[in-house]
Short mmCIF file of C-alpha atoms in Angstrom, two decimals:
data_model
loop_
_atom_site.label_atom_id
_atom_site.label_comp_id
_atom_site.label_asym_id
_atom_site.label_seq_id
_atom_site.Cartn_x
_atom_site.Cartn_y
_atom_site.Cartn_z
CA MET A 182 -0.26 -0.08 -35.92
CA ASN A 183 0.50 2.94 -34.42
CA LYS A 184 0.66 4.27 -30.88
CA ASN A 185 -3.06 4.89 -30.21
CA GLU A 186 -4.90 1.43 -31.72
CA PHE A 187 -1.66 -0.04 -29.72
CA ILE A 188 -2.71 1.93 -26.35
CA ASP A 189 -6.19 0.98 -26.95
CA LYS A 190 -6.52 -2.29 -27.60
CA LEU A 191 -3.57 -3.00 -25.17
CA GLN A 192 -6.53 -1.10 -22.50
CA ARG A 193 -9.12 -3.13 -24.19
CA ALA A 194 -7.25 -6.59 -23.28
CA LEU A 195 -6.51 -5.43 -19.74
CA ALA A 196 -9.72 -4.37 -18.89
CA GLY A 197 -10.81 -7.94 -18.97
CA GLY A 198 -8.41 -9.02 -15.97
CA LEU A 199 -7.08 -5.70 -13.89
CA ASN A 200 -8.80 -3.41 -11.91
CA SER A 201 -9.33 0.39 -13.31
CA GLY A 202 -6.28 1.42 -11.46
CA GLN A 203 -3.89 -0.79 -12.53
CA VAL A 204 -5.01 -0.60 -16.19
CA ALA A 205 -4.21 2.96 -15.88
CA GLU A 206 -1.39 2.35 -14.33
CA ASN A 207 0.34 -0.41 -17.26
CA VAL A 208 -1.68 2.34 -19.60
CA ARG A 209 0.58 5.42 -18.07
CA TYR A 210 3.77 2.56 -18.59
CA TYR A 211 3.67 1.74 -22.09
CA GLN A 212 2.36 5.21 -22.85
CA GLU A 213 5.49 6.67 -21.49
CA TYR A 214 8.12 4.30 -23.03
CA ILE A 215 6.40 4.19 -26.68
CA ASP A 216 7.32 8.56 -26.02
CA SER A 217 10.59 7.87 -24.43
CA GLU A 218 11.71 5.61 -27.51
CA VAL A 219 10.63 7.94 -30.12
CA ARG A 220 12.43 10.55 -28.12
CA LYS A 221 15.44 8.78 -28.40
CA GLY A 222 14.98 8.41 -32.42
CA LYS A 223 13.11 4.81 -32.87
CA SER A 224 10.28 5.36 -35.13
CA GLU A 225 7.11 4.95 -33.80
CA ASP A 226 6.76 1.46 -36.17
CA GLU A 227 10.09 0.13 -34.56
CA VAL A 228 8.66 0.51 -31.09
CA MET A 229 5.28 -0.53 -32.11
CA ALA A 230 7.10 -3.96 -33.71
CA GLY A 231 8.86 -4.37 -30.75
CA LEU A 232 6.39 -4.65 -28.20
CA GLY A 233 4.88 -7.09 -30.04
CA ASP A 234 0.56 -7.56 -29.94
CA PRO A 235 -0.85 -6.06 -27.50
CA ARG A 236 -3.64 -8.82 -26.08
CA LEU A 237 -0.73 -10.78 -25.83
CA LEU A 238 1.47 -8.58 -23.94
CA ALA A 239 -1.76 -7.75 -21.53
CA LYS A 240 -2.31 -11.28 -21.13
CA SER A 241 1.47 -11.68 -19.86
CA ILE A 242 0.71 -8.72 -17.85
CA ILE A 243 -2.87 -10.14 -16.08
CA GLU A 244 -1.00 -13.61 -15.50
CA ALA A 245 2.02 -11.82 -14.03
CA ASN A 246 -0.74 -10.01 -11.87
CA LYS A 247 -2.58 -13.44 -11.32
CA ARG A 248 0.94 -14.96 -10.09
CA ALA A 249 1.86 -11.67 -7.35
CA GLY A 250 -1.70 -11.98 -6.26
CA THR A 251 -3.28 -8.65 -7.09
CA SER A 252 -5.74 -9.39 -10.15
CA TYR A 253 -9.07 -8.31 -9.04
CA GLY A 254 -10.94 -9.68 -12.55
CA SER A 255 -12.91 -8.53 -14.78
CA ASN A 256 -13.94 -5.08 -14.88
CA ARG A 257 -16.44 -4.07 -17.54
CA GLU A 258 -17.11 -0.57 -16.68
CA TYR A 259 -13.46 0.25 -17.77
CA ASP A 260 -14.02 -0.65 -21.41
CA GLU A 261 -15.01 3.97 -21.46
CA GLU A 262 -11.88 5.83 -22.74
CA MET A 263 -10.37 6.98 -19.85
CA SER A 264 -10.02 11.22 -19.88
CA ALA A 265 -7.36 13.11 -17.99
CA ASP A 266 -10.45 13.60 -15.76
CA THR A 267 -10.93 10.53 -14.71
CA ARG A 268 -7.03 8.99 -14.85
CA ASP A 269 -6.83 12.13 -12.00
CA THR A 270 -9.53 10.68 -10.04
CA ASP A 271 -8.09 7.85 -10.04
CA ARG A 272 -4.36 8.95 -8.30
CA ASN A 273 -6.55 10.72 -5.89
CA LYS A 274 -8.32 7.58 -5.05
CA ALA A 275 -5.25 6.08 -4.39
CA SER A 276 -3.73 9.13 -2.33
CA SER A 277 -6.73 9.34 -0.36
CA GLY A 278 -7.18 5.69 1.44
CA GLY A 279 -8.70 3.91 -0.97
CA ARG A 280 -6.20 1.31 -0.74
CA PRO A 281 -5.11 -0.56 2.43
CA ILE A 282 -1.44 0.92 3.66
CA MET A 283 0.97 -2.72 3.59
CA LEU A 284 3.61 -2.20 5.91
CA PRO A 285 6.78 -4.07 6.29
CA GLY A 286 7.48 -6.81 8.68
CA TRP A 287 10.72 -5.05 10.59
CA LEU A 288 8.01 -1.76 10.67
CA ILE A 289 5.20 -3.65 12.34
CA LEU A 290 8.37 -5.08 14.92
CA LEU A 291 9.53 -1.73 15.04
CA ILE A 292 6.33 -0.23 15.77
CA VAL A 293 5.13 -2.45 18.16
CA THR A 294 8.35 -2.70 19.99
CA VAL A 295 8.06 0.89 20.79
CA VAL A 296 4.67 0.89 22.11
CA VAL A 297 5.81 -2.24 24.74
CA ILE A 298 8.39 0.18 25.37
CA LEU A 299 6.08 3.58 26.06
CA ILE A 300 3.65 0.81 28.07
CA ILE A 301 6.26 -0.17 30.20
CA GLY A 302 7.73 3.56 30.78
CA VAL A 303 4.19 4.20 32.40
CA VAL A 304 4.05 1.38 34.23
CA ILE A 305 7.35 2.13 35.74
CA ASN A 306 6.50 6.27 36.26
CA LEU A 307 3.73 4.96 37.68
CA LEU A 308 5.04 2.73 40.43
CA ALA A 309 8.17 5.29 41.20
CA TYR A 310 5.43 7.93 41.98
CA PHE A 311 3.01 5.90 43.82
CA LEU A 312 5.81 3.85 45.62
CA PRO A 313 6.41 6.17 48.55
CA VAL A 314 2.56 5.92 49.24
CA ILE A 315 2.96 2.15 48.93
CA LEU A 316 6.00 2.01 51.22
CA VAL A 317 4.13 4.54 53.93
CA GLY A 318 0.98 2.17 54.01
CA LEU A 319 2.92 -0.58 54.42
CA ALA A 320 5.29 0.43 57.50
CA VAL A 321 1.84 1.48 58.76
CA LEU A 322 0.09 -1.21 58.47
CA LEU A 323 3.62 -3.48 59.71
CA ILE A 324 3.99 -1.16 63.14
CA VAL A 325 -0.54 -1.67 63.94
CA LYS A 326 0.50 -5.21 63.33
CA VAL A 327 3.17 -5.10 65.63
CA LEU A 328 1.42 -2.98 68.59
CA GLN A 329 -1.35 -5.17 68.03
CA SER A 330 0.59 -8.67 68.48
CA ASN A 331 2.64 -6.97 71.58
CA MET A 332 -0.30 -6.02 73.24
CA ARG A 333 -2.05 -9.60 73.50
#
């Protein structure tokens, strides 16, 4: 089996259990892996023999994605061969907000802490600005109450 046959079988087997972005990512990885091994001096046949059956490899990848909770099920429209334009489109979708942003817990905690500190700072600044007015108002009220009580 040559590289193109291997990649084609892998792509078709992955399409039954992963979304198109994941299929493209895995196909790209194995294309680059095969190319790098050939550049290192191995023959294409040796590399293919080392990788084994592409259907078994695809099954392992799909199972790993299921365990990781990232499998999206069947994608029938991916049976067509991906052209270079389609790969570029998938990359653009991924980078333009097509996927939700996943932040680590420590970053979320840091953002929440910064927001709370900013809110506290704004409240303190508002109090500092209005405190003289509030104190003068309370002093006037106190004087009025004292005068009223002295007049009785």
